[in-house]
Coordinates of C-alpha atoms and ligand atoms in Angstrom, one line a residue:
M1 CA 12.4 -2.3 8.4
S2 CA 13.5 -5.3 9.4
D3 CA 14.5 -8.7 7.3
A4 CA 12.2 -10.4 10.3
V5 CA 9.1 -7.8 9.7
R6 CA 9.5 -7.9 5.6
S7 CA 9.6 -11.7 5.8
A8 CA 6.8 -12.1 7.8
L9 CA 4.9 -9.8 5.7
R10 CA 6.0 -11.5 2.4
E11 CA 4.9 -14.8 3.8
Q12 CA 1.5 -13.5 5.4
R13 CA -1.7 -15.0 3.5
I14 CA -4.9 -13.6 3.1
E15 CA -8.1 -15.9 1.8
T16 CA -10.6 -13.7 -0.2
P17 CA -14.2 -15.3 -0.6
S18 CA -16.1 -16.6 -3.7
W19 CA -19.7 -14.8 -2.6
A20 CA -17.4 -11.4 -2.6
Y21 CA -17.2 -11.5 -6.2
A22 CA -21.0 -12.0 -6.8
N23 CA -24.0 -9.3 -6.3
S24 CA -24.9 -9.1 -2.4
G25 CA -27.0 -6.2 -0.9
T26 CA -29.5 -6.4 2.0
R27 CA -32.6 -8.3 2.8
F28 CA -34.2 -4.9 1.0
K29 CA -32.5 -4.8 -1.6
V30 CA -29.6 -6.5 -4.1
F31 CA -28.0 -4.1 -6.7
A32 CA -26.4 -5.6 -10.1
Q33 CA -23.4 -4.6 -11.0
A34 CA -22.1 -5.3 -14.4
G35 CA -19.3 -7.9 -14.8
V36 CA -19.9 -9.7 -11.8
P37 CA -19.1 -14.0 -12.6
R38 CA -21.9 -15.9 -13.4
T39 CA -20.1 -19.4 -12.4
P40 CA -17.9 -20.5 -9.8
E41 CA -15.5 -20.5 -12.5
E42 CA -15.8 -16.6 -13.2
K43 CA -15.9 -15.7 -9.5
I44 CA -12.3 -18.0 -8.8
A45 CA -11.1 -15.9 -12.1
D46 CA -11.6 -12.9 -10.3
A47 CA -10.0 -13.9 -6.8
G48 CA -6.9 -15.1 -9.4
V49 CA -6.4 -11.2 -10.2
V50 CA -6.7 -10.4 -6.5
H51 CA -3.8 -12.6 -6.0
R52 CA -2.2 -11.4 -9.4
L53 CA -1.9 -8.0 -8.0
T54 CA -1.4 -8.8 -4.3
G55 CA 0.8 -11.4 -4.0
V56 CA -0.6 -12.2 -0.8
A57 CA -4.1 -13.7 -1.6
P58 CA -3.6 -17.8 -3.0
T59 CA -6.7 -19.2 -1.9
V60 CA -10.6 -18.5 -2.7
A61 CA -13.2 -20.1 -0.2
L62 CA -16.1 -21.9 -1.6
H63 CA -19.8 -21.8 0.0
I64 CA -21.8 -24.7 -1.2
P65 CA -24.3 -24.8 -2.8
W66 CA -23.8 -21.3 -4.3
D67 CA -20.4 -23.1 -5.9
R68 CA -21.9 -26.2 -6.5
V69 CA -20.2 -27.7 -9.7
D70 CA -20.2 -31.4 -10.6
D71 CA -16.6 -32.0 -11.0
Y72 CA -14.7 -30.3 -8.0
A73 CA -11.4 -31.8 -8.6
A74 CA -11.5 -30.2 -12.2
L75 CA -12.6 -26.8 -10.3
A76 CA -9.1 -27.4 -8.1
K77 CA -7.5 -27.5 -11.4
Y78 CA -9.5 -24.4 -13.0
A79 CA -8.1 -22.7 -9.9
A80 CA -4.6 -23.7 -10.2
D81 CA -4.3 -22.4 -13.9
H82 CA -5.9 -19.4 -12.5
G83 CA -2.9 -18.9 -9.6
V84 CA -4.9 -20.0 -7.1
D85 CA -6.0 -23.0 -4.9
I86 CA -9.3 -23.3 -3.6
G87 CA -9.7 -22.6 0.6
A88 CA -11.9 -23.1 2.9
I89 CA -15.3 -24.4 2.2
N90 CA -18.3 -23.0 4.0
A91 CA -21.6 -25.0 4.4
N92 CA -25.0 -23.1 3.9
V93 CA -27.7 -25.0 5.6
F94 CA -29.7 -21.7 5.9
Q95 CA -31.6 -21.4 2.6
D96 CA -34.1 -24.2 2.5
D97 CA -37.4 -23.8 3.3
D98 CA -37.0 -27.1 5.6
Y99 CA -34.6 -25.2 7.8
K100 CA -37.4 -22.8 9.5
L101 CA -36.7 -23.6 12.6
G102 CA -33.0 -24.8 12.2
S103 CA -31.3 -27.2 10.5
V104 CA -28.7 -28.9 12.9
T105 CA -30.7 -28.2 15.5
N106 CA -34.2 -28.2 14.4
P107 CA -36.6 -30.5 16.4
D108 CA -37.4 -32.8 13.4
P109 CA -34.9 -35.7 13.1
A110 CA -35.4 -35.7 9.3
V111 CA -34.6 -32.3 8.6
R112 CA -31.5 -32.9 11.2
R113 CA -30.0 -35.4 8.8
K114 CA -30.5 -33.7 5.7
A115 CA -28.6 -30.8 7.1
T116 CA -25.9 -33.1 8.5
D117 CA -25.3 -34.8 5.4
H118 CA -25.0 -31.7 3.5
L119 CA -22.4 -31.0 6.0
L120 CA -21.1 -34.3 5.4
E121 CA -21.3 -33.4 1.5
C122 CA -18.9 -30.5 2.1
V123 CA -16.2 -33.2 3.4
D124 CA -16.3 -34.8 0.1
V125 CA -16.1 -31.5 -1.8
M126 CA -12.7 -30.9 0.3
D127 CA -11.7 -34.3 -0.5
A128 CA -12.3 -33.4 -3.9
T129 CA -10.3 -29.7 -3.6
G130 CA -7.9 -30.5 -1.4
S131 CA -9.3 -28.3 1.4
R132 CA -7.9 -28.3 5.0
D133 CA -10.5 -26.2 6.4
L134 CA -14.4 -26.7 6.3
K135 CA -16.4 -23.9 8.3
L136 CA -19.6 -24.5 9.6
W137 CA -22.2 -21.3 10.7
F138 CA -25.4 -22.2 12.0
S139 CA -28.1 -19.7 11.6
D140 CA -29.9 -22.0 14.2
G141 CA -31.8 -20.6 16.8
T142 CA -35.4 -19.4 18.3
N143 CA -37.7 -16.2 17.6
Y144 CA -39.5 -16.7 20.7
P145 CA -39.4 -17.7 24.5
G146 CA -40.7 -21.2 24.7
Q147 CA -40.4 -22.2 21.2
D148 CA -38.1 -24.8 21.7
S149 CA -35.8 -26.3 24.1
I150 CA -32.7 -24.4 24.6
R151 CA -30.7 -27.6 25.8
A152 CA -31.8 -30.0 23.7
R153 CA -31.0 -28.1 21.0
Q154 CA -27.6 -28.1 21.9
G155 CA -27.7 -31.8 22.6
R156 CA -28.9 -32.0 19.0
L157 CA -25.6 -29.5 17.6
A158 CA -23.4 -31.9 19.4
E159 CA -24.4 -34.7 18.0
A160 CA -24.1 -33.1 14.4
L161 CA -20.8 -31.8 15.4
R162 CA -19.7 -35.1 16.1
E163 CA -20.9 -37.1 13.4
V164 CA -19.4 -34.7 10.9
Y165 CA -16.0 -34.1 13.2
D166 CA -15.5 -38.4 13.1
R167 CA -15.6 -37.6 8.8
L168 CA -12.9 -35.7 8.9
G169 CA -9.7 -36.9 8.0
R170 CA -10.9 -40.1 6.2
N171 CA -8.5 -38.9 2.9
N172 CA -6.5 -36.1 4.3
P173 CA -5.5 -36.0 7.8
D174 CA -4.9 -32.1 7.9
Q175 CA -9.1 -31.4 7.6
R176 CA -10.5 -29.3 10.3
M177 CA -13.2 -27.8 11.4
L178 CA -14.0 -24.6 12.1
L179 CA -16.9 -23.2 14.0
E180 CA -18.2 -19.7 13.6
Y181 CA -20.5 -18.0 16.1
K182 CA -22.5 -15.1 15.7
L183 CA -24.2 -13.1 18.0
F184 CA -28.1 -13.1 16.7
E185 CA -29.7 -12.8 13.3
P186 CA -31.8 -14.6 11.5
A187 CA -32.6 -16.0 15.1
F188 CA -34.0 -12.8 17.3
Y189 CA -34.2 -14.5 20.7
T190 CA -31.8 -17.2 21.2
T191 CA -29.0 -17.9 18.9
D192 CA -27.7 -22.0 19.0
V193 CA -24.1 -20.3 18.6
P194 CA -23.9 -16.9 19.6
D195 CA -20.6 -16.6 21.2
W196 CA -17.0 -17.6 21.2
G197 CA -17.9 -19.5 24.5
T198 CA -20.4 -22.0 23.3
S199 CA -18.3 -21.8 20.1
F200 CA -15.4 -23.0 22.5
A201 CA -16.8 -25.4 24.4
H202 CA -18.4 -27.5 21.5
C203 CA -14.4 -27.5 19.8
I204 CA -13.1 -28.7 22.8
E205 CA -16.0 -31.3 23.1
L206 CA -15.1 -32.6 19.9
G207 CA -11.4 -32.7 20.2
P208 CA -7.7 -31.0 18.8
K209 CA -9.5 -30.8 14.8
A210 CA -12.1 -28.2 15.9
T211 CA -10.9 -24.7 16.4
V212 CA -13.5 -21.3 16.5
C213 CA -13.3 -18.9 13.7
I214 CA -13.9 -15.6 14.9
D215 CA -16.0 -13.7 12.2
T216 CA -15.5 -9.7 13.4
G217 CA -18.4 -8.0 12.2
H218 CA -20.2 -11.0 14.9
H219 CA -20.7 -9.3 18.5
A220 CA -22.4 -7.0 20.4
P221 CA -21.2 -3.2 19.9
G222 CA -17.9 -2.6 22.6
T223 CA -17.3 -6.7 22.3
N224 CA -13.2 -6.6 23.2
I225 CA -12.3 -8.9 20.6
E226 CA -8.6 -9.2 21.2
F227 CA -9.3 -10.2 24.4
I228 CA -11.1 -13.6 22.5
V229 CA -8.3 -13.6 20.0
A230 CA -5.9 -13.9 22.9
F231 CA -8.0 -16.1 25.1
L232 CA -8.4 -18.7 22.0
L233 CA -4.3 -18.6 20.9
R234 CA -3.4 -19.7 24.6
A235 CA -6.0 -22.4 24.4
G236 CA -4.9 -23.4 21.1
K237 CA -8.3 -23.4 19.8
L238 CA -8.2 -20.0 17.4
G239 CA -8.6 -21.4 14.0
A240 CA -9.4 -19.0 11.8
F241 CA -11.1 -15.0 11.1
D242 CA -14.0 -14.3 9.0
F243 CA -12.7 -11.0 8.8
N244 CA -15.1 -7.4 7.7
S245 CA -16.3 -4.5 9.8
R246 CA -19.3 -3.1 11.1
F247 CA -20.9 -0.3 12.4
Y248 CA -24.0 -1.8 13.7
A249 CA -24.6 -5.3 13.7
D250 CA -23.4 -7.5 10.6
D251 CA -22.3 -5.0 8.3
D252 CA -20.0 -6.9 6.3
L253 CA -18.4 -3.8 5.1
M254 CA -14.3 -3.8 4.4
V255 CA -12.0 -5.1 7.0
G256 CA -10.3 -1.9 8.4
A257 CA -12.8 0.5 7.2
A258 CA -15.0 1.2 10.3
D259 CA -12.1 0.6 12.9
P260 CA -8.6 -0.2 11.7
F261 CA -7.5 0.5 15.3
Q262 CA -9.2 -2.5 16.6
L263 CA -7.9 -4.7 13.3
F264 CA -4.5 -3.4 14.7
R265 CA -5.1 -4.4 18.1
I266 CA -6.1 -8.1 16.7
M267 CA -3.1 -8.3 14.7
H268 CA -1.0 -7.6 17.8
E269 CA -2.8 -10.1 19.8
I270 CA -1.7 -12.3 16.5
V271 CA 1.5 -11.0 16.2
A272 CA 2.8 -11.5 19.6
A273 CA 1.8 -15.0 19.7
D274 CA 4.0 -16.0 16.7
A275 CA 0.6 -17.3 14.9
L276 CA 0.9 -14.8 11.9
R277 CA 3.1 -17.9 10.4
P278 CA 1.3 -20.1 8.0
E279 CA 2.5 -23.1 10.2
A280 CA 0.5 -21.6 12.8
G281 CA -2.6 -22.9 11.5
I282 CA -5.1 -19.6 11.5
A283 CA -6.5 -18.8 8.4
F284 CA -6.9 -15.2 7.9
M285 CA -10.2 -15.1 5.6
L286 CA -12.4 -12.4 4.3
D287 CA -16.2 -12.5 4.8
Q288 CA -17.7 -9.3 3.3
C289 CA -20.1 -8.0 0.9
H290 CA -19.9 -5.4 -1.5
N291 CA -23.2 -4.2 -2.2
I292 CA -22.5 -1.0 -3.4
E293 CA -18.6 -0.5 -4.1
A294 CA -16.8 -1.8 -7.2
K295 CA -16.3 -5.3 -5.9
I296 CA -12.7 -6.6 -7.3
P297 CA -10.9 -3.2 -6.0
A298 CA -12.9 -3.6 -2.6
I299 CA -11.7 -6.9 -1.9
I300 CA -7.9 -5.2 -3.2
R301 CA -8.5 -2.7 -0.8
S302 CA -9.2 -5.4 1.8
V303 CA -6.6 -7.1 1.3
M304 CA -4.2 -4.3 1.5
N305 CA -6.6 -3.2 5.0
V306 CA -5.3 -6.3 6.6
Q307 CA -1.6 -6.0 5.6
E308 CA -1.4 -2.3 6.7
A309 CA -2.5 -3.8 10.1
T310 CA -0.4 -6.5 10.1
A311 CA 2.4 -4.2 9.4
K312 CA 1.8 -2.2 12.1
A313 CA 1.6 -4.9 14.4
L314 CA 4.9 -6.5 13.7
L315 CA 6.4 -2.4 13.7
V316 CA 5.7 -2.9 17.5
D317 CA 8.8 -2.7 19.8
A318 CA 8.5 -6.1 21.6
D319 CA 11.3 -5.4 23.7
A320 CA 10.5 -1.8 25.2
L321 CA 6.9 -3.5 25.1
A322 CA 7.5 -6.0 27.6
A323 CA 10.4 -3.5 29.6
A324 CA 7.4 -1.2 30.0
Q325 CA 4.9 -4.0 31.2
R326 CA 7.5 -5.5 33.8
S327 CA 8.4 -2.2 35.1
G328 CA 4.5 -1.3 35.2
D329 CA 5.0 1.6 32.7
V330 CA 1.3 2.0 31.9
L331 CA 2.0 4.8 30.0
G332 CA 5.0 3.8 28.5
A333 CA 3.8 0.7 27.2
N334 CA 0.7 1.8 25.5
A335 CA 2.8 4.8 24.0
V336 CA 4.6 1.7 22.4
L337 CA 1.9 0.4 20.6
M338 CA 0.6 4.1 19.6
D339 CA 3.8 4.7 18.1
A340 CA 3.6 1.6 15.8
Y341 CA 0.1 2.2 15.5
S342 CA 1.0 5.7 14.2
T343 CA 3.4 4.8 11.9
D344 CA 2.2 5.5 7.9
A345 CA 3.2 1.2 6.8
R346 CA 2.2 2.5 3.4
P347 CA 5.5 3.1 2.4
L348 CA 6.8 -0.1 3.6
L349 CA 4.1 -2.2 1.9
R350 CA 4.8 -0.1 -1.2
E351 CA 8.8 -1.3 -1.3
L352 CA 8.1 -5.0 -0.1
R353 CA 5.1 -5.2 -3.2
E354 CA 8.2 -3.8 -5.9
E355 CA 10.4 -6.2 -4.0
L356 CA 8.0 -9.3 -5.0
G357 CA 7.8 -7.8 -8.6
L358 CA 4.2 -6.2 -8.0
D359 CA 2.9 -3.1 -8.7
P360 CA 3.0 -0.9 -5.4
D361 CA -0.4 0.1 -5.9
P362 CA -2.6 -2.8 -6.6
V363 CA -5.8 -0.8 -7.1
A364 CA -4.3 1.8 -9.5
A365 CA -2.9 -1.5 -11.3
Y366 CA -6.3 -3.5 -11.4
H367 CA -7.6 0.1 -13.0
R368 CA -5.4 0.3 -15.5
S369 CA -5.3 -3.9 -16.4
G370 CA -8.6 -3.4 -18.5
Y371 CA -10.1 -6.3 -16.9
Q372 CA -12.9 -4.3 -15.3
Q373 CA -14.1 -3.6 -19.0
Q374 CA -12.9 -7.0 -20.4
I375 CA -15.6 -9.0 -17.6
E376 CA -17.8 -6.1 -18.3
T377 CA -17.8 -6.9 -22.2
E378 CA -17.9 -10.5 -21.8
R379 CA -19.9 -11.6 -19.0
V380 CA -23.4 -10.6 -21.0
G381 CA -25.8 -13.1 -20.5
G382 CA -26.6 -15.5 -18.0
Q383 CA -27.5 -15.3 -14.5
Q384 CA -24.9 -13.2 -12.5
A385 CA -24.3 -15.3 -9.3
G386 CA -25.9 -13.5 -5.8
W387 CA -27.2 -14.6 -2.9
G388 CA -28.8 -17.8 -3.3
A389 CA -27.6 -18.3 -7.3
Ligands
LIG1 C1 -23.1 -15.7 8.5 O1 -23.3 -14.5 8.8 C2 -21.5 -15.6 8.2 O2 -20.9 -14.8 8.0 C3 -21.1 -16.8 7.8 O3 -20.0 -17.2 7.6 C4 -21.7 -17.3 6.5 O4 -21.1 -18.6 5.9 C5 -21.3 -16.2 5.5 O5 -21.7 -15.0 6.5 C6 -22.4 -15.7 4.6 O6 -22.2 -14.9 3.6
LIG2 MN1 -18.6 -15.1 8.4

């Protein structure tokens, strides 16, 4: 492994989401697990363990109000004491009764005001935690043709985004807005931010602090996600990933579980554009739910899956690829990519972890650590965190 590959892997940063440590499920059933956090602090403690074992997950994203506390500066201090920083602040304008017909696109101006105020509150939270990124996902849309004006809703969306955008950076010039899209669900007919093009257009209108967040689970089957990655990278408008994988709709399974080749192709575009470096400003985040599997080992596994895909992307022989592409050698170019993808990157990553003083097998290290038994014994009573809690 070349020094460049080694140092790129050492520098890689993957953010874990607070909600992945909590209980989750489908609309049919949430299965509770023993030892699940009851407070934002306990979620952060779990994120600290994932970082300690993997060495590449130094930030944890919060979701407001799921992670609402009285003192966010104190929460950031608590996180630092556990070896992690607070990452993106995710707004939540999808769980109040008021939002039945939408949040920032609701036909009622009073509901729009309430939703926009929540987004502004999230920027206040960012000021207190030192977070750079505000991540916005809107469940807004309609279920039936004629229900509302599609065009008017776009106008209302633009207005709310503008107000929030203009509030960014008052105390921290690095603050950014990440606008996430999702094809459908919960709205079934129109969704107000359904695809990367809509998100891109709003981000362009807003200005340089607004960029697109690609949630890998939010596309129609067969969508070429690496094309979207390449396009947005060229335009300087790719801000972040919400990594997960899907077999059918938004399944929120472990990244790299359903289609590791797709993850490799995505990471190849990132590496080819030299966008892996933290200074490139792309946040590599997980957005997953572990409904039936043990949560902390699943999150560790997910971090490792991203590392593996990244290592393979870094192993692509860029010179050989460029030469084959220049000479129109279709099979040769494809072979260069497939050679890298077919390489077993696990020994390299084990070596790297040892160099960093980590256990080469973080999942086994977790099972040996006794942490799971500890949280199962200690976290008894109280209300386990989960959707809406
Ligand atoms: C919506 O499906 C989404 O991907 C958004 O990122 C939300 O914030 C997150 O899931 C909630 O789990
Ligand atoms: Mn997401």
